[in-house]
Amino acid sequence: MRRMILVLLSVVMVIAMVSVAYADVKLPEPQKEGGDAIFALLEKRASGTRGDFPKGEISIEELSSILWAATGANRGGKGWTVPLAGGKEPYVKVYAVKRDGVFLYERKGHSLKEISNKNVFADITGDGFVRDAPVVLIFVTDTSNMGSMSGMNAGNALAHTAAGAMSQNAYLAADSLGISARYMVSMKTDAVKRELKLSGEDTPLCILPLGKR
Ligand SMILES: Cc1cc2nc3c(=O)[nH]c(=O)nc-3n(C[C@H](O)[C@H](O)[C@H](O)COP(=O)(O)O)c2cc1C
């Protein structure tokens, strides 16, 4: 009897472990050529407006290109698409919130690591147009890559500077693909921390809803 209970308990534990094993997604190669020229993009750069923010779906190829623009590896793996202090590894992480879950962009493998399979749109924002966007990027400090800068004002400034460069790259790449973005600091911070499963000092900096026009 005791043995049977032990076997049953093991089966239940295996099922529980399998059910929380989330799926990672290898992203397709990002677009690295073509598109509108940089000066033409700058001339028309604009944030998607709150009143009529587009709701069109974003393909995995488009998301791949926007994430790579935001902080992908370039120069054959020797650098990044944005400048970073002290030649450090990027110290701002990018999460992609989609209807099918929450994902962390893993730069080195150019993949998405699934953090949860929950639809968290209604939890993380009070803005209806953000809830209706197909994808929201969330930029978060990565204190594990900040070294001695972590927790210091200078570290905070560096992180915000990086998030600004990253989001501007994302704006321009998105616009070239016919996708609108909007840089926003308003979010439900406690819910974001909970749903992204942030640990320690990692702090959400800004969000970027995306929608195809
Ligand atoms: C630091 C910063 C914080 C912002 N926060 C918000 C925000 O919380 N909500 C919002 O709707 N827009 C936010 N915006 C977007 C601006 O309102 C938007 O860029 C502005 O309306 C100018 O429009 P444009 O980008 O088309 O020139 C923010 C922009 C910046 C630079």
Tab-separated table of C-alpha atoms and ligand atoms in Angstrom:
chain	number	residue	atom	x	y	z
A	1	MET	CA	0.000	0.000	0.000
A	2	ARG	CA	2.790	2.374	1.031
A	3	ARG	CA	4.649	1.578	-2.175
A	4	MET	CA	1.512	2.321	-4.243
A	5	ILE	CA	1.080	5.699	-2.566
A	6	LEU	CA	4.737	6.506	-3.288
A	7	VAL	CA	4.317	5.532	-6.960
A	8	LEU	CA	1.151	7.642	-7.223
A	9	LEU	CA	2.886	10.620	-5.596
A	10	SER	CA	5.795	10.321	-8.072
A	11	VAL	CA	3.365	10.285	-11.013
A	12	VAL	CA	1.596	13.408	-9.698
A	13	MET	CA	4.971	15.173	-9.241
A	14	VAL	CA	6.086	14.313	-12.789
A	15	ILE	CA	2.765	15.626	-14.214
A	16	ALA	CA	3.164	18.856	-12.178
A	17	MET	CA	6.743	19.321	-13.428
A	18	VAL	CA	5.725	18.759	-17.065
A	19	SER	CA	2.813	21.192	-16.788
A	20	VAL	CA	5.118	24.094	-15.742
A	21	ALA	CA	7.778	23.336	-18.349
A	22	TYR	CA	7.236	26.251	-20.724
A	23	ALA	CA	8.128	26.283	-24.393
A	24	ASP	CA	10.933	28.463	-25.764
A	25	VAL	CA	10.650	29.873	-29.283
A	26	LYS	CA	13.586	30.127	-31.694
A	27	LEU	CA	13.055	33.368	-33.624
A	28	PRO	CA	13.487	33.503	-37.415
A	29	GLU	CA	16.463	35.493	-38.753
A	30	PRO	CA	15.820	39.236	-38.329
A	31	GLN	CA	15.667	41.515	-41.343
A	32	LYS	CA	19.089	43.142	-41.777
A	33	GLU	CA	18.724	44.710	-45.213
A	34	GLY	CA	16.270	46.822	-47.152
A	35	GLY	CA	13.407	48.792	-45.658
A	36	ASP	CA	13.056	52.569	-45.684
A	37	ALA	CA	16.240	54.641	-45.510
A	38	ILE	CA	17.095	56.047	-42.092
A	39	PHE	CA	16.490	59.719	-42.990
A	40	ALA	CA	13.104	58.970	-44.494
A	41	LEU	CA	12.192	57.076	-41.297
A	42	LEU	CA	13.344	59.966	-39.109
A	43	GLU	CA	11.324	62.467	-41.141
A	44	LYS	CA	8.075	60.571	-40.462
A	45	ARG	CA	8.852	59.135	-36.988
A	46	ALA	CA	5.827	59.420	-34.688
A	47	SER	CA	4.310	57.545	-31.775
A	48	GLY	CA	1.124	55.596	-32.391
A	49	THR	CA	-1.665	57.767	-31.022
A	50	ARG	CA	-3.684	56.813	-27.960
A	51	GLY	CA	-7.001	57.435	-29.745
A	52	ASP	CA	-6.462	55.119	-32.718
A	53	PHE	CA	-3.528	52.909	-31.857
A	54	PRO	CA	-3.421	50.124	-34.501
A	55	LYS	CA	-4.444	46.607	-33.472
A	56	GLY	CA	-3.110	44.598	-36.433
A	57	GLU	CA	-1.278	41.350	-35.704
A	58	ILE	CA	2.514	41.226	-35.788
A	59	SER	CA	4.186	38.219	-37.386
A	60	ILE	CA	6.986	36.322	-35.648
A	61	GLU	CA	9.352	37.546	-38.414
A	62	GLU	CA	8.414	41.172	-37.660
A	63	LEU	CA	8.781	40.650	-33.906
A	64	SER	CA	12.168	39.020	-34.529
A	65	SER	CA	13.377	42.082	-36.471
A	66	ILE	CA	12.072	44.594	-33.900
A	67	LEU	CA	13.689	42.716	-30.971
A	68	TRP	CA	16.968	42.458	-32.852
A	69	ALA	CA	16.843	46.197	-33.607
A	70	ALA	CA	16.191	46.890	-29.910
A	71	THR	CA	19.345	45.090	-28.674
A	72	GLY	CA	20.371	42.241	-30.892
A	73	ALA	CA	23.932	41.139	-31.457
A	74	ASN	CA	25.572	42.758	-34.507
A	75	ARG	CA	29.043	42.896	-36.069
A	76	GLY	CA	29.188	39.125	-36.193
A	77	GLY	CA	28.522	38.824	-32.462
A	78	LYS	CA	31.123	41.456	-31.462
A	79	GLY	CA	28.688	44.220	-30.583
A	80	TRP	CA	25.087	45.254	-30.084
A	81	THR	CA	22.624	47.362	-32.064
A	82	VAL	CA	22.717	50.011	-29.279
A	83	PRO	CA	25.667	51.602	-27.460
A	84	LEU	CA	26.231	50.304	-23.919
A	85	ALA	CA	28.383	51.658	-21.079
A	86	GLY	CA	31.779	50.098	-20.494
A	87	GLY	CA	31.329	47.514	-23.221
A	88	LYS	CA	29.054	45.583	-20.843
A	89	GLU	CA	26.540	42.951	-21.834
A	90	PRO	CA	23.152	44.674	-22.204
A	91	TYR	CA	21.907	45.684	-18.757
A	92	VAL	CA	18.299	46.180	-19.863
A	93	LYS	CA	16.195	43.097	-20.634
A	94	VAL	CA	13.300	43.058	-23.089
A	95	TYR	CA	10.146	41.055	-22.426
A	96	ALA	CA	7.482	40.476	-25.074
A	97	VAL	CA	3.943	40.225	-23.737
A	98	LYS	CA	1.724	38.377	-26.227
A	99	ARG	CA	-1.743	36.840	-26.023
A	100	ASP	CA	-0.158	33.399	-25.565
A	101	GLY	CA	2.124	34.399	-22.733
A	102	VAL	CA	5.076	36.360	-21.435
A	103	PHE	CA	8.495	35.874	-23.062
A	104	LEU	CA	12.030	37.085	-22.346
A	105	TYR	CA	14.173	37.979	-25.376
A	106	GLU	CA	17.380	35.934	-25.227
A	107	ARG	CA	19.843	37.826	-27.377
A	108	LYS	CA	22.600	35.296	-27.793
A	109	GLY	CA	20.374	32.541	-29.147
A	110	HIS	CA	17.964	35.093	-30.708
A	111	SER	CA	15.043	33.284	-29.108
A	112	LEU	CA	12.136	33.865	-26.765
A	113	LYS	CA	12.166	32.160	-23.379
A	114	GLU	CA	8.657	31.540	-22.138
A	115	ILE	CA	8.136	32.949	-18.655
A	116	SER	CA	4.443	32.037	-18.457
A	117	ASN	CA	1.627	31.019	-20.774
A	118	LYS	CA	-0.829	33.482	-19.215
A	119	ASN	CA	-2.527	36.385	-21.016
A	120	VAL	CA	-1.516	39.257	-18.690
A	121	PHE	CA	-2.628	42.286	-20.746
A	122	ALA	CA	-5.477	43.205	-18.418
A	123	ASP	CA	-3.191	42.964	-15.368
A	124	ILE	CA	-0.257	45.097	-16.497
A	125	THR	CA	-1.929	48.230	-17.882
A	126	GLY	CA	-4.882	50.504	-17.241
A	127	ASP	CA	-4.834	51.781	-20.849
A	128	GLY	CA	-7.421	50.203	-23.150
A	129	PHE	CA	-5.361	50.731	-26.312
A	130	VAL	CA	-2.387	48.919	-24.715
A	131	ARG	CA	-4.657	46.017	-23.732
A	132	ASP	CA	-5.822	45.812	-27.380
A	133	ALA	CA	-2.290	45.860	-28.875
A	134	PRO	CA	-1.103	42.441	-30.104
A	135	VAL	CA	2.356	42.799	-28.507
A	136	VAL	CA	3.746	44.917	-25.684
A	137	LEU	CA	7.509	45.088	-25.147
A	138	ILE	CA	8.624	45.777	-21.575
A	139	PHE	CA	12.128	47.075	-20.818
A	140	VAL	CA	13.504	46.027	-17.423
A	141	THR	CA	16.851	46.671	-15.706
A	142	ASP	CA	19.053	43.582	-15.596
A	143	THR	CA	20.930	44.114	-12.348
A	144	SER	CA	22.893	40.899	-12.871
A	145	ASN	CA	24.714	42.666	-15.747
A	146	MET	CA	25.136	46.054	-14.031
A	147	GLY	CA	27.904	45.034	-11.656
A	148	SER	CA	28.832	47.815	-9.219
A	149	MET	CA	26.417	50.214	-10.975
A	150	SER	CA	23.459	48.247	-9.646
A	151	GLY	CA	21.393	50.226	-7.143
A	152	MET	CA	23.311	53.468	-7.796
A	153	ASN	CA	21.812	56.588	-9.356
A	154	ALA	CA	24.405	56.347	-12.118
A	155	GLY	CA	23.248	52.791	-12.822
A	156	ASN	CA	19.667	53.973	-13.029
A	157	ALA	CA	20.640	56.714	-15.491
A	158	LEU	CA	22.590	54.222	-17.608
A	159	ALA	CA	19.621	51.867	-17.703
A	160	HIS	CA	17.217	54.643	-18.765
A	161	THR	CA	19.684	55.815	-21.419
A	162	ALA	CA	19.926	52.268	-22.786
A	163	ALA	CA	16.131	51.861	-22.747
A	164	GLY	CA	15.817	55.137	-24.702
A	165	ALA	CA	18.250	53.972	-27.392
A	166	MET	CA	16.644	50.537	-27.512
A	167	SER	CA	13.132	51.871	-27.848
A	168	GLN	CA	14.138	54.377	-30.527
A	169	ASN	CA	15.715	51.546	-32.554
A	170	ALA	CA	12.524	49.555	-32.072
A	171	TYR	CA	10.388	52.556	-33.191
A	172	LEU	CA	12.388	52.956	-36.418
A	173	ALA	CA	12.500	49.236	-37.266
A	174	ALA	CA	8.785	48.923	-36.484
A	175	ASP	CA	7.889	51.930	-38.620
A	176	SER	CA	9.855	50.476	-41.527
A	177	LEU	CA	7.609	47.385	-41.228
A	178	GLY	CA	4.376	49.423	-41.065
A	179	ILE	CA	4.076	48.940	-37.294
A	180	SER	CA	3.343	51.701	-34.775
A	181	ALA	CA	4.938	51.930	-31.329
A	182	ARG	CA	4.439	54.187	-28.320
A	183	TYR	CA	7.020	54.730	-25.556
A	184	MET	CA	5.200	54.799	-22.217
A	185	VAL	CA	6.146	54.906	-18.573
A	186	SER	CA	2.599	54.320	-17.326
A	187	MET	CA	2.041	50.681	-16.375
A	188	LYS	CA	0.858	48.727	-13.341
A	189	THR	CA	4.349	48.253	-11.938
A	190	ASP	CA	3.540	45.720	-9.193
A	191	ALA	CA	1.600	43.545	-11.646
A	192	VAL	CA	4.399	43.809	-14.212
A	193	LYS	CA	6.951	42.680	-11.593
A	194	ARG	CA	4.711	39.780	-10.591
A	195	GLU	CA	3.750	38.606	-14.099
A	196	LEU	CA	7.294	38.920	-15.480
A	197	LYS	CA	8.502	37.046	-12.357
A	198	LEU	CA	11.169	39.693	-11.753
A	199	SER	CA	13.642	38.985	-9.017
A	200	GLY	CA	15.671	41.209	-6.698
A	201	GLU	CA	16.229	44.766	-7.785
A	202	ASP	CA	15.175	44.321	-11.430
A	203	THR	CA	12.890	47.262	-12.250
A	204	PRO	CA	10.530	47.862	-15.189
A	205	LEU	CA	11.531	51.094	-16.982
A	206	CYS	CA	9.026	51.551	-19.788
A	207	ILE	CA	6.642	49.706	-22.084
A	208	LEU	CA	6.255	49.789	-25.866
A	209	PRO	CA	2.925	48.611	-27.273
A	210	LEU	CA	3.192	47.593	-30.940
A	211	GLY	CA	0.441	47.290	-33.547
A	212	LYS	CA	0.403	46.762	-37.330
A	213	ARG	CA	-1.209	49.618	-39.211
B	1	LIG	C1	9.822	59.661	-21.045
B	1	LIG	C2	8.508	59.486	-21.798
B	1	LIG	C3	7.425	58.940	-21.125
B	1	LIG	C4	6.206	58.753	-21.803
B	1	LIG	N1	5.166	58.187	-21.123
B	1	LIG	C5	3.972	58.051	-21.752
B	1	LIG	C6	2.879	57.476	-21.059
B	1	LIG	O1	2.986	57.066	-19.912
B	1	LIG	N2	1.692	57.358	-21.720
B	1	LIG	C7	1.545	57.763	-23.011
B	1	LIG	O2	0.454	57.614	-23.564
B	1	LIG	N3	2.586	58.279	-23.706
B	1	LIG	C8	3.792	58.428	-23.107
B	1	LIG	N4	4.852	58.947	-23.810
B	1	LIG	C9	4.694	59.180	-25.242
B	1	LIG	C10	4.632	60.654	-25.561
B	1	LIG	O3	3.490	61.159	-25.017
B	1	LIG	C11	4.712	60.856	-27.073
B	1	LIG	O4	5.992	60.538	-27.497
B	1	LIG	C12	4.333	62.294	-27.309
B	1	LIG	O5	2.926	62.331	-27.368
B	1	LIG	C13	4.968	62.870	-28.526
B	1	LIG	O6	4.498	62.216	-29.702
B	1	LIG	P1	5.490	61.761	-30.858
B	1	LIG	O7	6.381	60.664	-30.293
B	1	LIG	O8	4.579	61.258	-31.934
B	1	LIG	O9	6.296	62.923	-31.273
B	1	LIG	C14	6.073	59.123	-23.167
B	1	LIG	C15	7.193	59.650	-23.838
B	1	LIG	C16	8.388	59.809	-23.164
B	1	LIG	C17	9.567	60.372	-23.934
